[in-house]
Amino acid sequence: MKHVYEHDVPVTMRDGVVLRTNIWRPADGAAPTLLLRGPYGKDGTYSSGGPCSLFPSLLPFLNAGYAVVHQDVRGT
């Protein structure tokens, strides 16, 4: 399955604060979406995953047809 990756997409909150967001999504249409938000940086490596990683590997989710959105929280 082919995927599209968008890096540092600006998302404006109701109060005008812009949060930067990384988006992985299937290339062909809409998909159910998993949202990850955290203070430790959205630009980590997600290919390995595992019990010692902050987040699991994204590949199983992408291959199952999900989109994944990872957003930095305020103040990061």
mmCIF file of C-alpha atoms in Angstrom:
data_model
loop_
_atom_site.group_PDB
_atom_site.id
_atom_site.type_symbol
_atom_site.label_atom_id
_atom_site.label_comp_id
_atom_site.label_asym_id
_atom_site.label_seq_id
_atom_site.Cartn_x
_atom_site.Cartn_y
_atom_site.Cartn_z
ATOM 1 C CA MET A 1 0.000 0.000 0.000
ATOM 2 C CA LYS A 2 1.375 3.432 -0.930
ATOM 3 C CA HIS A 3 1.519 6.200 1.661
ATOM 4 C CA VAL A 4 1.848 9.964 1.668
ATOM 5 C CA TYR A 5 3.971 11.723 4.297
ATOM 6 C CA GLU A 6 3.438 15.401 5.125
ATOM 7 C CA HIS A 7 5.951 17.079 7.452
ATOM 8 C CA ASP A 8 5.358 20.111 9.706
ATOM 9 C CA VAL A 9 1.803 20.797 8.552
ATOM 10 C CA PRO A 10 0.550 23.891 10.440
ATOM 11 C CA VAL A 11 -2.717 23.339 12.344
ATOM 12 C CA THR A 12 -4.238 26.458 13.885
ATOM 13 C CA MET A 13 -6.035 26.018 17.206
ATOM 14 C CA ARG A 14 -9.137 28.027 18.193
ATOM 15 C CA ASP A 15 -7.019 30.552 20.092
ATOM 16 C CA GLY A 16 -4.680 31.136 17.127
ATOM 17 C CA VAL A 17 -1.742 29.014 18.340
ATOM 18 C CA VAL A 18 -0.223 26.987 15.488
ATOM 19 C CA LEU A 19 0.830 23.411 16.266
ATOM 20 C CA ARG A 20 3.098 21.561 13.823
ATOM 21 C CA THR A 21 1.887 18.181 12.699
ATOM 22 C CA ASN A 22 3.290 15.206 10.778
ATOM 23 C CA ILE A 23 0.787 13.164 8.776
ATOM 24 C CA TRP A 24 1.151 9.693 7.297
ATOM 25 C CA ARG A 25 -1.840 8.590 5.226
ATOM 26 C CA PRO A 26 -2.791 6.161 2.484
ATOM 27 C CA ALA A 27 -2.330 7.663 -0.976
ATOM 28 C CA ASP A 28 -5.800 6.629 -2.081
ATOM 29 C CA GLY A 29 -8.594 8.375 -0.190
ATOM 30 C CA ALA A 30 -9.951 8.724 3.317
ATOM 31 C CA ALA A 31 -8.877 6.505 6.203
ATOM 32 C CA PRO A 32 -9.603 6.070 9.916
ATOM 33 C CA THR A 33 -7.073 8.164 11.810
ATOM 34 C CA LEU A 34 -4.928 7.635 14.902
ATOM 35 C CA LEU A 35 -3.879 10.846 16.681
ATOM 36 C CA LEU A 36 -0.641 11.000 18.685
ATOM 37 C CA ARG A 37 0.229 14.128 20.672
ATOM 38 C CA GLY A 38 3.256 14.588 22.861
ATOM 39 C CA PRO A 39 5.909 16.944 24.215
ATOM 40 C CA TYR A 40 8.950 14.953 23.092
ATOM 41 C CA GLY A 41 9.059 15.756 19.398
ATOM 42 C CA LYS A 42 7.092 14.364 16.514
ATOM 43 C CA ASP A 43 10.150 13.819 14.342
ATOM 44 C CA GLY A 44 11.445 10.615 15.956
ATOM 45 C CA THR A 45 12.096 7.347 14.149
ATOM 46 C CA TYR A 46 8.971 5.230 13.886
ATOM 47 C CA SER A 47 10.109 2.349 11.742
ATOM 48 C CA SER A 48 11.488 0.159 14.530
ATOM 49 C CA GLY A 49 9.014 0.568 17.388
ATOM 50 C CA GLY A 50 9.070 -1.966 20.180
ATOM 51 C CA PRO A 51 8.894 -2.087 23.973
ATOM 52 C CA CYS A 52 11.729 0.428 24.470
ATOM 53 C CA SER A 53 10.306 3.021 22.076
ATOM 54 C CA LEU A 54 8.133 5.958 23.048
ATOM 55 C CA PHE A 55 5.696 4.957 20.276
ATOM 56 C CA PRO A 56 5.106 1.709 18.417
ATOM 57 C CA SER A 57 6.093 1.299 14.794
ATOM 58 C CA LEU A 58 3.695 3.107 12.473
ATOM 59 C CA LEU A 59 4.079 0.622 9.629
ATOM 60 C CA PRO A 60 1.536 -1.948 10.891
ATOM 61 C CA PHE A 61 -1.065 0.803 11.270
ATOM 62 C CA LEU A 62 -0.336 2.263 7.828
ATOM 63 C CA ASN A 63 -0.403 -1.177 6.211
ATOM 64 C CA ALA A 64 -3.769 -1.850 7.889
ATOM 65 C CA GLY A 65 -5.213 1.226 6.156
ATOM 66 C CA TYR A 66 -4.999 3.798 8.958
ATOM 67 C CA ALA A 67 -3.739 7.355 8.732
ATOM 68 C CA VAL A 68 -1.481 8.492 11.580
ATOM 69 C CA VAL A 69 -1.240 12.091 12.766
ATOM 70 C CA HIS A 70 1.486 13.090 15.250
ATOM 71 C CA GLN A 71 1.327 16.580 16.672
ATOM 72 C CA ASP A 72 3.607 18.520 18.998
ATOM 73 C CA VAL A 73 1.761 19.917 21.996
ATOM 74 C CA ARG A 74 1.920 23.549 23.083
ATOM 75 C CA GLY A 75 5.243 24.839 24.299
ATOM 76 C CA THR A 76 7.440 22.395 22.378
#
